[in-house]
Amino acid sequence: MEALLSDLVSRVTAYHPEADVALLTQAFTFGERHHTGQRRKSGEAYFTHPVSVARVITELKLDTASLCAALLHDTVEDTKATIDDVQREFGDEVAFLVEGVTKLSKFNFTSKEDRQAESFRKMLLHMAKDIRVLLVKLADRLDNMRTLEHMKPDAQERIARETLDIYAPLANRLGISWMKSELEDLSFKYLEPDAYKLLSDKTAALMQVKDGYIRRTSALLSSRLAEAGFNAEVKGRVKHLYSIWRKMTSSRCEFEQVYDIVGFRAVVESVADCYAVLGVVHGMFTPIPGRFKDYIALPKPNMYQSLHTTVLGPERERVEMQIRTVDMNRVAELGIAAHWKYKEKSRGAGHDNVIDYKDAQRFHWLRQLMDWQKELKDPQEFLESVKVDLFQDEVYVFTPKGDVRVFPRSATPIDFAYAIHSDVGERCSGARVNGQIVPLRSQLRSGDVVEILTDSSKHPTKDWLDHAVTSKARGKIRAYLRSEQRERSLRLGRELLERALHSAGLSYNKVVKTGAITKAVEAAKLGSVEELLIHVGYGRVAVDEVVRALAPPEQKAPEAIKEGAVEKVIRKVTGRDTNGIMVSGESDVLVRFSKCCSPLPGDEIVGFITRGRGITIHRRACAKSLDLDPERKVKVEWDAGAKVPRPVCLRVITANRPGILAEVGQTFQKCGMNIEEANCRAAEADRALNLFSFTVGDLSSLKTVIRQLQKVKGVLSVERV
C-alpha cells in the first residue's frame, strides 16, 4: 500500500506542487484502516477501488480535497465510519464532498429505481454547490465500469445501462471527452456483447491497415501546414467503438460502409490560425458538402470549441478533421476541470467553490436541472427529465431578435415556447419558422428562426406530450393537465359522495357544515375535505367507506367489514387471479396490462388506478406512464416465479437479401417461439424493416430471442416495440 500512496503523491505534486500531502496521507491511512478485511467481487482488497478512483481524479488534475473524497467516498456507506468522523478528521470541505457522493442507502424506497433516482437527485443538490461532487462520482463510476466483469450478468446490464443513459452524458456535459468515450465503450461491451466483440475484432484488423495511413497523412498535413507558416501539432486516430456502432445503427449500414472512421486533429496557436488552417486543408483535399461545423463561433453547451470538417483525404478516403487552439484542446480533454483554481484551505475552513464561475453559460444546464428537480416529485419522472436534458445531440435555433437557443434534437416549437416563458408555452397557438407557419409538432433544425404565436384562449392538450421533448415543456404540460384532472376528480368525488350519502339518508351539506365529515377525513388519513373528495374521484378511497364512517352506528350493517387498502381502490374479483401481479401484497385484484408497453414478467412495473377498470400495469420505463398522475400510482410487483404469456413485438432491421427471412424464422423456432404476425417490407434499396409479433412468458426468454437474432448475419438491429 505504501507504493500506492507514493504513486498518488507523485501524481498530484506533478501538477500541483503545493498540494497538502499530509492531509492526503491521513485520508489514505483512514480509508485503508476502515476498509481492512473487505474484499471486492474480484477478490482484491476493497481499498484498491478508492485508490483507483483517486488515480482518475489525478488525471483530471483536481485538488487535495477531491483526492481525499475519492479515498473516503465509501467509508460512510460501507464501514463503521460516520460523516461526523470524516468532518472531525478532515474538515467541512472533504465531508461535504464525501456526503454528496454517498448513496441514500439508509432510506426505504418503493423500488430500486426510486432509490437510484433519489440518490441521483441528492448528488445533484450537492453538485450545484460544488461540481467536484460529480467529478468524484464520475471517477467512481469509471473504475466500477472497468471492473464490471466480476458482477453478475443482470447487474452488469443494469449498471451499464445507467452509465450509458446518465453518467456518459454527464461526462459529455462537463466536456471530459476521454471519460465520456471510455464510459460509452465499456457500457457498449456489456449491453451489446456480440456487437462489441465483432466491432473490436474489425477495428483491430483495420488498425493494422490504417496505422501506416494515419502516420503518412499526419506527416503530410504537418509538412504542408509548416510550409504555410503554422506551428501545428497533428495527430490521427480511429474513432472509439461506440461512436462507430451508433453511426452504423443510425445510418443502418455495415462496418465497411462507415467511411469517416479515421479522424485527424490539428492543434494551433490562435483562433485566427484555426480558420486559416481550415483554408489550407480545404485547398489540399475536397471538402464533403454539409459536413462543416463551426463550434468556435457557436460553442457547444459544455463550452467545447473546435472546427470540424470532413474531406476526401489521401487515397480518396473520407476523413474527419478537427482544428482547435491549445486552450480549446485542453478544455476538450479536461472539460470543466480545465478551469480549475486551486485554493488549498486549512481543514477547519468552511466549504466553498473552487471553480471560476465567471462564465455562467458553463453551468446553465446545471441550473436548469436544479430548477426542475424542485418541481418533479416523482423520482422516475425526474430521472427521465435528466436523461433528456443530458442528451448530447443539440440543435441551435434563433429568436427573431437573433438570440441563440440550444435544444435537444427533435425539439419542437412547443419546447421553444416554454423556453421563452411558461406563460408563452401555455398560451401557444402556433409558430412561424423562418417566416412560415408550421405545425407545433414540426421538429426544429439548426439555424431556424422561430417566432411563437399566442392566444389567451389556448391551453396545453394531452397530445402536446407526444411532441415536446425538453423536461421544462413536458413538466409544465403535465402539471397543467394534472391540475385539470384534479379539478375533474374533485367535482366527480363530490357528485359520488352526495349521491351515496343521499341513498344512506344523509345530507352532504349537513355533514360538511357540522364538521362530521372530518371523521371520514381522519379515517382515510388525509389532510382536508378537498383531498378526501379528490381521492374519491380518483378511486383511491371507496365512497362506501366514507359513508360507513359518517353513518350513525345503528345504520351500519352488522356484517360490514372494513375494507383493506387495496379494496378501497377496486373490488376484488372472484378466486385467485392468474395475471401474476401482486398489488400491495394481494394477488387477487383486477388488473389490466397497458397496450402501449406490453409488460412482461421480469420488467420493472408500476400500476395506476383506473376508475371502473381496476389497476393498469405499465413498464416503469414507459413514456406514457410518466404522463399519468402520480396521485393514482400504486405499488405493484410480479408474483414470484410468474410466467404470464404476453404479446410482444420486435422491430428487426435486416439486409435486404434472399434467405434472410428464413434464417430469422428459424431463429425464432430454435428459441421455442411461434411468430403470430409478421409485417415485412423493403425500407431502402438494401434494407428491410420487419415487425414480428409473438407471445413470450417472461423477460429472460425475450432477451434470449433478441440475443440470438443479433447473431444472425445481416441483422442490423433488434429492438422491442
XYZ file of C-alpha atoms in Angstrom:
721
model
C 0.000 0.000 0.000
C 2.930 2.344 0.568
C 3.753 2.132 -3.129
C 0.163 3.129 -3.986
C 0.338 6.146 -1.669
C 3.725 7.177 -3.082
C 2.332 6.939 -6.612
C -0.652 9.152 -5.703
C 1.578 11.769 -4.068
C 3.892 11.916 -7.099
C 0.911 12.211 -9.444
C -0.709 15.140 -7.638
C 2.530 17.046 -6.905
C 3.472 16.811 -10.586
C 0.669 19.246 -11.486
C 0.019 20.819 -8.070
C 3.277 21.247 -6.097
C 1.506 22.985 -3.168
C -0.846 20.044 -2.515
C -1.449 19.162 1.139
C 0.443 15.846 1.191
C -0.082 15.395 4.942
C -3.886 15.526 4.543
C -3.725 13.131 1.587
C -1.622 10.678 3.617
C -4.054 10.940 6.528
C -7.031 10.175 4.235
C -5.187 7.208 2.717
C -4.461 5.772 6.190
C -8.032 6.402 7.407
C -9.582 4.714 4.367
C -7.207 1.753 4.423
C -7.851 1.158 8.146
C -11.657 1.276 7.871
C -11.784 -0.987 4.778
C -9.465 -3.601 6.343
C -10.780 -7.128 5.714
C -13.222 -6.076 2.978
C -12.926 -7.641 -0.479
C -14.220 -6.730 -3.905
C -16.077 -9.234 -6.109
C -12.743 -9.849 -7.858
C -11.163 -10.972 -4.563
C -8.878 -7.911 -4.348
C -8.630 -5.839 -1.187
C -11.535 -3.371 -1.303
C -9.338 -0.331 -0.712
C -7.769 -0.790 -4.174
C -11.043 0.681 -5.540
C -10.865 4.055 -3.687
C -7.177 4.294 -4.675
C -8.082 3.697 -8.343
C -10.781 6.384 -8.090
C -8.176 8.780 -6.684
C -5.908 7.974 -9.660
C -8.688 9.044 -12.029
C -9.006 12.276 -10.026
C -5.305 12.968 -10.678
C -5.940 12.524 -14.419
C -8.450 15.364 -14.081
C -5.774 17.341 -12.203
C -8.021 18.144 -9.233
C -7.086 19.330 -5.740
C -6.264 17.536 -2.481
C -9.831 17.744 -1.130
C -11.091 15.887 -4.218
C -8.403 13.215 -3.767
C -9.344 12.793 -0.096
C -13.032 12.482 -1.032
C -12.105 9.789 -3.574
C -10.183 7.822 -0.932
C -13.003 8.183 1.628
C -16.104 8.044 -0.591
C -17.178 4.539 0.519
C -16.223 4.746 4.205
C -19.546 6.244 5.357
C -21.581 3.777 3.325
C -19.609 0.543 3.761
C -17.760 0.858 7.106
C -18.486 1.948 10.679
C -17.154 5.446 9.961
C -19.726 8.260 10.021
C -19.863 11.577 8.221
C -19.175 13.218 11.609
C -15.937 11.210 11.849
C -14.904 12.420 8.395
C -15.785 16.015 9.275
C -13.838 15.870 12.531
C -10.741 14.369 10.882
C -10.711 16.206 7.540
C -12.889 19.310 7.848
C -16.137 20.569 6.320
C -14.958 20.651 2.723
C -13.965 16.977 2.445
C -17.018 15.908 4.485
C -19.331 17.790 2.106
C -17.818 16.063 -0.934
C -17.990 12.610 0.689
C -21.617 13.132 1.726
C -22.543 14.217 -1.799
C -21.163 11.019 -3.338
C -22.617 8.664 -0.678
C -25.794 6.879 -1.788
C -29.093 7.076 0.094
C -28.616 3.552 1.421
C -30.319 4.133 4.772
C -33.683 5.189 3.318
C -36.604 2.980 2.280
C -37.934 3.323 -1.245
C -40.715 1.554 -3.109
C -38.275 0.276 -5.746
C -34.619 0.042 -6.699
C -35.298 2.620 -9.436
C -36.742 5.128 -6.963
C -33.662 4.701 -4.762
C -31.437 5.278 -7.796
C -33.366 8.394 -8.816
C -33.376 9.900 -5.323
C -29.651 9.174 -4.846
C -29.029 10.960 -8.107
C -31.224 13.892 -7.061
C -29.273 14.179 -3.795
C -25.993 14.177 -5.708
C -27.292 16.996 -7.936
C -28.154 19.104 -4.889
C -24.573 18.799 -3.639
C -23.160 19.174 -7.124
C -24.938 22.525 -7.574
C -22.877 23.824 -4.664
C -19.651 22.101 -5.682
C -19.085 20.441 -9.050
C -16.321 18.280 -7.547
C -19.065 16.029 -6.115
C -19.945 14.982 -9.653
C -16.316 14.656 -10.738
C -15.619 12.220 -7.871
C -18.829 10.312 -8.694
C -17.797 10.026 -12.360
C -14.357 8.749 -11.338
C -16.058 6.212 -9.045
C -18.344 5.036 -11.858
C -15.451 4.773 -14.311
C -13.468 2.452 -12.025
C -16.589 0.360 -11.338
C -17.136 0.005 -15.090
C -13.506 -1.002 -15.606
C -14.012 -3.911 -13.170
C -17.602 -4.815 -14.103
C -16.683 -8.293 -15.376
C -16.793 -9.600 -11.789
C -20.507 -8.741 -11.358
C -23.496 -10.946 -12.237
C -24.950 -10.519 -15.784
C -28.135 -8.795 -14.577
C -26.118 -6.309 -12.522
C -23.742 -5.746 -15.451
C -26.636 -4.873 -17.732
C -28.344 -2.604 -15.181
C -25.149 -0.682 -14.303
C -24.075 -0.402 -17.946
C -27.497 0.945 -18.966
C -27.444 3.539 -16.174
C -23.904 4.527 -17.202
C -24.847 4.970 -20.850
C -28.064 6.860 -20.049
C -26.790 9.110 -17.245
C -23.070 9.141 -16.489
C -21.587 9.186 -20.013
C -23.852 12.153 -20.957
C -22.848 13.878 -17.706
C -19.164 13.455 -18.602
C -20.017 14.903 -22.006
C -21.841 17.854 -20.422
C -18.757 18.530 -18.325
C -16.697 18.367 -21.522
C -14.482 15.434 -20.419
C -14.305 13.722 -23.800
C -11.928 10.866 -22.937
C -14.059 9.828 -19.955
C -17.277 10.031 -21.948
C -15.785 7.827 -24.701
C -14.472 5.221 -22.249
C -17.762 5.054 -20.327
C -19.645 4.590 -23.615
C -17.321 1.834 -24.841
C -17.448 -0.028 -21.511
C -21.271 0.207 -21.444
C -21.430 -0.999 -25.053
C -19.288 -4.011 -24.084
C -21.928 -5.276 -21.615
C -25.115 -4.104 -23.339
C -24.238 -5.480 -26.799
C -21.506 -8.079 -26.135
C -21.704 -9.765 -29.554
C -21.668 -6.483 -31.479
C -18.843 -5.203 -29.255
C -16.649 -8.245 -29.952
C -17.355 -8.138 -33.687
C -16.560 -4.423 -33.849
C -13.436 -4.823 -31.672
C -12.089 -7.511 -33.992
C -12.864 -5.487 -37.119
C -11.368 -2.295 -35.669
C -8.201 -4.135 -34.585
C -7.835 -5.576 -38.092
C -8.489 -2.131 -39.584
C -5.846 -0.538 -37.363
C -3.193 -2.849 -38.804
C -4.081 -1.469 -42.226
C -4.756 2.131 -41.188
C -1.770 2.620 -38.891
C 0.533 3.399 -41.790
C -2.131 5.570 -43.438
C -2.530 7.635 -40.248
C 1.261 8.154 -39.973
C 1.600 9.155 -43.642
C -1.365 11.545 -43.580
C -0.279 13.138 -40.273
C 3.206 13.730 -41.712
C 1.734 15.192 -44.928
C -0.562 17.580 -43.024
C 2.237 18.633 -40.654
C 4.643 19.433 -43.500
C 2.040 21.359 -45.537
C 0.978 23.419 -42.522
C 4.622 24.117 -41.618
C 5.249 25.277 -45.222
C 2.262 27.638 -44.832
C 3.836 29.079 -41.661
C 1.723 27.398 -38.987
C 3.086 25.830 -35.818
C 0.639 22.906 -35.671
C 0.596 19.569 -33.863
C -1.235 16.951 -35.968
C -2.466 13.623 -34.638
C -4.636 10.894 -36.139
C -6.843 8.264 -34.523
C -9.625 5.768 -35.197
C -12.982 6.665 -33.625
C -13.989 4.807 -30.471
C -16.168 1.723 -30.793
C -19.481 3.064 -29.506
C -19.402 6.075 -31.855
C -18.846 3.689 -34.794
C -21.704 1.471 -33.593
C -24.013 4.479 -33.197
C -23.153 5.563 -36.736
C -23.912 2.050 -38.030
C -27.285 1.857 -36.282
C -28.393 5.404 -37.128
C -27.365 5.029 -40.784
C -28.348 1.334 -40.832
C -25.133 0.349 -42.519
C -22.404 -2.259 -42.134
C -18.955 -1.531 -40.632
C -17.384 -1.399 -44.104
C -19.819 1.388 -45.078
C -18.785 3.751 -42.261
C -16.458 5.956 -44.245
C -15.104 8.510 -41.760
C -13.749 6.113 -39.129
C -10.334 7.819 -39.269
C -10.027 11.334 -37.864
C -7.223 13.897 -37.538
C -6.737 16.810 -35.175
C -4.610 19.913 -35.750
C -3.792 21.971 -32.635
C -2.611 25.522 -33.448
C -1.768 28.726 -31.571
C -4.675 31.118 -32.195
C -8.299 31.338 -33.324
C -7.183 33.134 -36.500
C -4.862 30.199 -37.233
C -7.815 27.779 -36.906
C -9.690 29.395 -39.786
C -6.527 29.826 -41.849
C -5.613 26.145 -41.389
C -9.151 25.234 -42.458
C -8.448 27.053 -45.734
C -5.211 25.106 -46.215
C -6.944 21.764 -45.553
C -9.763 22.572 -47.990
C -7.140 23.601 -50.519
C -5.385 20.228 -50.167
C -8.462 17.977 -50.102
C -12.026 18.158 -51.428
C -14.480 19.018 -48.608
C -17.660 16.940 -48.271
C -20.695 19.286 -48.612
C -22.757 19.747 -45.447
C -20.071 18.304 -43.181
C -18.558 21.562 -41.848
C -19.370 22.657 -38.270
C -18.096 25.796 -36.569
C -18.086 25.169 -32.815
C -15.736 28.134 -32.282
C -18.328 30.743 -33.238
C -21.118 28.625 -31.698
C -19.608 26.627 -28.798
C -21.408 23.534 -27.530
C -23.241 23.931 -24.183
C -20.262 22.289 -22.429
C -18.067 25.086 -23.902
C -16.365 22.736 -26.367
C -14.831 24.704 -29.238
C -13.350 23.403 -32.480
C -13.775 23.479 -36.249
C -14.979 20.192 -37.770
C -14.819 19.332 -41.443
C -14.899 16.090 -43.432
C -12.770 15.824 -46.581
C -11.718 13.307 -49.204
C -8.177 12.746 -47.949
C -5.208 10.878 -49.416
C -6.094 7.734 -51.386
C -9.631 9.151 -51.733
C -10.523 8.133 -48.183
C -13.116 10.143 -46.283
C -11.592 11.568 -43.055
C -12.795 13.969 -40.369
C -10.568 16.913 -39.457
C -10.756 18.871 -36.193
C -8.925 22.186 -35.829
C -8.572 23.950 -32.477
C -6.222 26.018 -30.303
C -4.105 24.665 -27.427
C -6.563 26.086 -24.869
C -9.538 24.626 -26.737
C -7.811 21.233 -26.802
C -7.177 21.382 -23.055
C -10.864 22.167 -22.429
C -11.899 19.334 -24.791
C -9.796 16.827 -22.832
C -10.303 18.010 -19.229
C -13.641 19.780 -19.615
C -14.738 21.708 -16.537
C -11.559 20.678 -14.713
C -9.547 22.762 -17.208
C -10.925 25.878 -15.448
C -9.731 24.789 -12.007
C -8.456 27.320 -9.488
C -6.507 25.835 -6.554
C -7.426 27.226 -3.149
C -5.957 24.932 -0.539
C -7.501 25.774 2.838
C -6.934 24.692 6.395
C -9.006 21.621 7.208
C -11.247 23.552 9.596
C -12.148 26.161 6.999
C -15.651 26.286 5.578
C -16.597 24.755 2.270
C -16.751 26.939 -0.843
C -16.405 26.541 -4.583
C -13.017 26.320 -6.228
C -14.168 26.672 -9.832
C -14.037 30.010 -11.596
C -17.740 30.687 -12.141
C -17.458 33.889 -14.144
C -18.556 32.083 -17.282
C -22.201 31.485 -16.311
C -23.010 29.691 -19.584
C -20.917 26.755 -18.464
C -23.466 25.906 -15.756
C -26.687 26.912 -17.493
C -27.703 23.256 -17.968
C -26.994 22.527 -14.292
C -29.193 25.396 -13.139
C -31.994 24.047 -15.348
C -31.644 20.597 -13.790
C -31.795 22.099 -10.312
C -34.875 24.175 -11.129
C -36.689 21.070 -12.324
C -35.671 18.771 -9.514
C -37.599 21.087 -7.173
C -40.833 20.655 -9.133
C -40.741 16.971 -10.126
C -41.812 14.912 -7.130
C -41.941 11.530 -8.883
C -38.401 10.026 -8.862
C -38.768 8.272 -12.224
C -40.148 11.373 -13.920
C -37.185 13.318 -12.584
C -34.709 10.727 -13.888
C -36.375 10.720 -17.322
C -36.176 14.529 -17.471
C -32.460 14.351 -16.636
C -31.864 11.890 -19.485
C -33.498 14.304 -21.943
C -31.584 17.316 -20.646
C -28.271 15.462 -20.854
C -28.888 14.124 -24.355
C -25.811 15.031 -26.307
C -27.182 15.918 -29.756
C -28.335 19.536 -29.922
C -29.888 21.951 -32.381
C -29.153 25.676 -32.379
C -32.091 27.941 -33.216
C -32.634 31.699 -33.088
C -35.234 34.046 -31.662
C -36.497 36.813 -34.017
C -34.025 39.143 -32.231
C -31.092 36.858 -33.096
C -30.515 35.251 -29.683
C -29.253 31.663 -29.855
C -31.210 28.935 -28.038
C -29.969 25.347 -27.690
C -32.395 22.403 -27.628
C -32.157 18.614 -27.744
C -32.517 17.135 -31.223
C -36.212 16.514 -32.121
C -37.317 19.614 -30.150
C -40.428 21.364 -31.480
C -41.932 24.893 -31.291
C -43.674 23.768 -28.073
C -40.263 23.355 -26.419
C -39.193 26.748 -27.783
C -42.348 28.419 -26.394
C -41.799 27.063 -22.865
C -38.107 28.003 -23.033
C -39.146 31.637 -23.610
C -41.582 31.624 -20.653
C -44.102 29.255 -19.075
C -46.956 31.679 -19.867
C -45.912 31.759 -23.534
C -45.968 27.957 -23.565
C -49.438 27.708 -22.019
C -50.890 30.233 -24.478
C -49.036 28.919 -27.538
C -51.378 28.695 -30.536
C -48.914 28.313 -33.406
C -45.413 29.053 -34.647
C -43.567 30.656 -37.530
C -40.273 29.037 -38.510
C -38.204 31.060 -40.981
C -41.294 33.185 -41.656
C -43.585 30.244 -42.473
C -46.468 28.962 -40.304
C -45.656 25.389 -39.236
C -47.478 22.751 -37.118
C -46.493 22.638 -33.447
C -45.243 19.063 -33.986
C -42.580 20.223 -36.503
C -39.013 19.393 -35.468
C -36.624 22.332 -35.247
C -33.351 22.325 -37.196
C -30.130 24.195 -36.538
C -30.303 27.703 -37.976
C -34.108 28.041 -37.771
C -35.543 31.403 -36.718
C -38.577 30.687 -34.520
C -41.441 33.007 -33.561
C -44.249 31.840 -31.243
C -47.876 32.922 -31.768
C -50.055 33.133 -28.632
C -53.779 33.184 -27.864
C -55.147 33.663 -24.321
C -57.955 31.174 -25.022
C -55.497 28.362 -25.888
C -54.241 25.822 -23.343
C -51.992 22.726 -23.384
C -53.576 19.482 -24.558
C -52.560 15.883 -23.924
C -51.197 15.400 -27.462
C -48.571 18.099 -26.777
C -46.759 15.465 -24.706
C -46.247 13.472 -27.922
C -44.327 16.398 -29.431
C -42.493 18.149 -26.561
C -39.074 16.729 -25.600
C -37.489 19.126 -23.057
C -38.099 18.480 -19.369
C -39.332 22.038 -18.822
C -42.022 21.806 -21.503
C -43.111 18.276 -20.570
C -43.153 19.082 -16.861
C -45.270 22.218 -17.324
C -47.694 20.425 -19.664
C -48.060 17.532 -17.202
C -48.584 19.971 -14.312
C -51.364 21.759 -16.231
C -53.078 18.517 -17.260
C -52.852 17.132 -13.718
C -54.354 20.330 -12.348
C -57.235 19.914 -14.780
C -57.598 16.250 -13.826
C -57.530 17.168 -10.140
C -60.381 19.633 -10.657
C -62.397 16.989 -12.540
C -61.733 14.425 -9.783
C -62.824 16.955 -7.136
C -66.151 17.500 -8.958
C -66.627 13.770 -9.557
C -65.791 12.894 -5.951
C -68.342 15.370 -4.634
C -71.048 14.058 -7.007
C -70.370 10.430 -5.995
C -70.361 11.250 -2.276
C -73.538 13.387 -2.469
C -75.323 10.547 -4.268
C -74.119 7.871 -1.825
C -74.967 9.955 1.263
C -78.435 10.686 -0.134
C -79.040 6.929 -0.560
C -77.975 6.453 3.081
C -80.413 9.163 4.235
C -77.721 11.754 4.890
C -77.145 15.265 3.561
C -73.729 16.180 2.150
C -74.138 19.854 3.071
C -75.135 18.911 6.630
C -72.145 16.612 7.284
C -69.822 19.308 5.950
C -71.496 22.135 7.893
C -71.491 20.221 11.192
C -67.915 19.056 10.698
C -68.948 15.388 10.846
C -67.099 14.755 7.604
C -63.794 15.129 9.479
C -64.407 11.560 10.760
C -64.094 10.290 7.187
C -61.075 12.541 6.522
C -59.301 11.138 9.582
C -60.314 7.543 8.763
C -58.760 7.930 5.304
C -55.654 9.558 6.870
C -55.943 12.646 4.664
C -55.430 16.322 5.417
C -58.627 18.004 4.225
C -62.144 17.504 2.870
C -60.888 18.557 -0.562
C -58.225 15.817 -0.522
C -60.906 13.297 0.503
C -63.171 14.270 -2.395
C -60.244 14.139 -4.843
C -59.266 10.662 -3.618
C -62.880 9.502 -4.018
C -62.879 10.958 -7.538
C -59.622 9.205 -8.410
C -60.864 5.930 -6.936
C -58.193 5.761 -4.231
C -60.869 5.888 -1.479
C -64.096 3.876 -1.859
C -67.221 6.009 -1.452
C -68.860 3.237 0.634
C -66.012 3.539 3.128
C -66.742 7.261 3.554
C -70.457 6.576 4.076
C -69.683 3.922 6.722
C -67.528 6.434 8.583
C -70.354 9.018 8.568
C -73.490 6.889 9.079
C -74.774 6.511 12.670
C -73.879 3.170 14.296
C -77.470 1.873 14.110
C -77.439 2.365 10.327
C -74.330 0.266 9.851
C -74.953 -3.316 8.801
C -73.573 -5.744 11.417
C -71.738 -7.719 8.790
C -69.984 -4.640 7.418
C -66.278 -5.287 7.430
C -63.736 -2.564 6.883
C -62.033 -2.954 3.560
C -58.267 -3.013 3.259
C -56.159 -0.505 1.317
C -56.494 -2.362 -1.958
C -60.242 -2.930 -1.556
C -60.647 0.816 -1.252
C -59.283 1.055 -4.753
C -61.199 -1.688 -6.547
C -63.491 -4.655 -5.861
C -61.770 -7.985 -5.576
C -62.504 -10.462 -8.327
C -63.693 -13.957 -7.512
C -60.992 -16.583 -6.973
C -57.242 -16.291 -7.419
C -56.256 -14.201 -10.404
C -53.809 -15.623 -12.925
C -52.179 -12.374 -14.043
C -49.109 -12.873 -11.789
C -49.369 -9.363 -10.288
C -49.149 -8.539 -6.589
C -50.799 -5.247 -5.544
C -49.768 -4.200 -2.032
C -49.161 -7.886 -1.287
C -52.548 -9.026 -2.673
C -52.669 -11.239 -5.755
C -56.422 -11.485 -6.464
C -57.158 -7.964 -7.673
C -58.449 -6.819 -11.011
C -55.611 -5.624 -13.258
C -55.162 -4.932 -16.935
C -51.934 -4.623 -18.927
C -51.333 -1.476 -20.963
C -51.055 -1.984 -24.704
C -48.558 0.869 -25.112
C -45.677 -1.052 -23.499
C -46.968 -4.652 -23.003
C -45.170 -5.517 -19.713
C -43.552 -8.943 -19.266
C -42.691 -10.811 -16.043
C -39.212 -9.534 -15.207
C -39.895 -5.981 -16.406
C -39.865 -3.270 -13.742
C -43.521 -2.234 -13.499
C -45.785 0.404 -11.988
C -49.580 0.421 -11.503
C -52.146 3.190 -11.900
C -55.713 3.189 -10.622
C -58.210 3.461 -13.481
C -61.799 4.082 -12.420
C -64.015 1.196 -13.453
C -61.121 -0.853 -14.878
C -59.093 -1.769 -11.813
C -55.343 -1.176 -11.973
C -53.480 -0.643 -15.246
C -49.940 -2.040 -15.363
C -47.180 -0.210 -17.279
C -43.485 -0.875 -17.676
C -41.665 1.539 -15.384
C -39.734 2.984 -18.346
C -42.903 3.541 -20.403
C -43.120 7.170 -21.528
C -46.925 7.054 -21.312
C -46.817 6.118 -17.622
C -44.880 9.304 -16.865
C -47.772 11.302 -18.310
C -50.204 9.826 -15.744
C -50.926 11.458 -12.406
C -48.594 10.194 -9.614
C -51.571 10.508 -7.215
C -53.057 7.412 -8.903
C -49.868 5.335 -8.639
C -49.887 2.145 -6.541
C -47.069 -0.267 -5.713
C -47.198 -3.416 -7.839
C -44.809 -6.290 -8.437
C -44.715 -9.615 -10.223
C -45.709 -12.665 -8.220
C -42.707 -14.909 -7.519
C -41.991 -17.151 -10.492
C -44.762 -15.590 -12.575
C -44.816 -16.744 -16.200
C -47.652 -14.948 -17.922
C -47.772 -15.305 -21.719
C -47.860 -11.773 -23.121
C -47.834 -10.449 -26.689
C -44.580 -8.776 -27.755
C -43.475 -7.081 -30.970
C -39.866 -6.822 -32.173
C -38.630 -4.446 -34.870
C -35.822 -6.168 -36.779
C -33.798 -4.239 -39.386
C -32.041 -6.596 -41.803
C -30.100 -6.535 -45.029
C -32.490 -6.994 -47.949
C -31.112 -10.273 -49.300
C -32.640 -13.622 -50.293
C -32.974 -16.170 -47.496
C -32.584 -13.841 -44.536
C -36.247 -14.075 -43.501
C -35.938 -17.861 -43.417
C -32.905 -17.573 -41.113
C -34.762 -15.159 -38.832
C -37.785 -17.505 -38.756
C -35.569 -20.477 -37.879
C -34.037 -18.457 -35.030
C -37.489 -17.859 -33.532
C -38.241 -21.568 -33.903
C -34.994 -22.617 -32.176
C -35.908 -20.343 -29.250
C -39.306 -22.072 -28.981
C -41.234 -19.006 -30.183
C -44.076 -19.009 -32.685
C -44.372 -15.918 -34.900
C -48.066 -14.961 -34.786
C -47.861 -11.981 -37.145
C -45.154 -10.633 -39.428
C -45.014 -7.386 -41.369
C -42.001 -7.246 -43.696
C -41.141 -4.623 -46.287
C -38.133 -3.176 -48.067
C -37.314 0.133 -46.369
C -34.494 1.109 -48.759
C -32.667 -0.464 -51.673
C -30.585 -2.703 -49.411
C -32.541 -2.624 -46.123
C -35.682 -4.374 -44.887
C -37.934 -3.416 -41.958
C -39.567 -6.392 -40.227
C -42.103 -6.395 -37.390
C -42.612 -9.749 -35.660
C -45.385 -10.325 -33.112
C -45.289 -13.377 -30.848
C -46.148 -14.479 -27.314
C -43.473 -14.874 -24.643
C -43.624 -15.846 -20.953
C -41.035 -13.573 -19.348
C -38.289 -11.000 -19.922
C -35.490 -13.576 -19.750
C -36.980 -15.521 -22.685
C -37.362 -12.311 -24.688
C -33.718 -11.352 -24.100
C -32.659 -14.806 -25.327
C -34.600 -14.280 -28.575
C -33.069 -10.818 -29.073
C -29.512 -12.097 -28.483
C -29.968 -14.982 -30.941
C -31.441 -12.668 -33.603
C -28.483 -10.278 -33.239
C -26.153 -13.159 -34.111
C -27.828 -13.759 -37.494
C -25.625 -12.406 -40.284
C -27.370 -9.493 -41.968
C -29.446 -8.485 -38.920
C -28.513 -4.846 -38.280
C -30.654 -4.043 -35.238
C -33.285 -5.617 -32.971
C -35.479 -3.590 -30.629
C -38.633 -4.115 -28.630
C -41.522 -2.032 -29.909
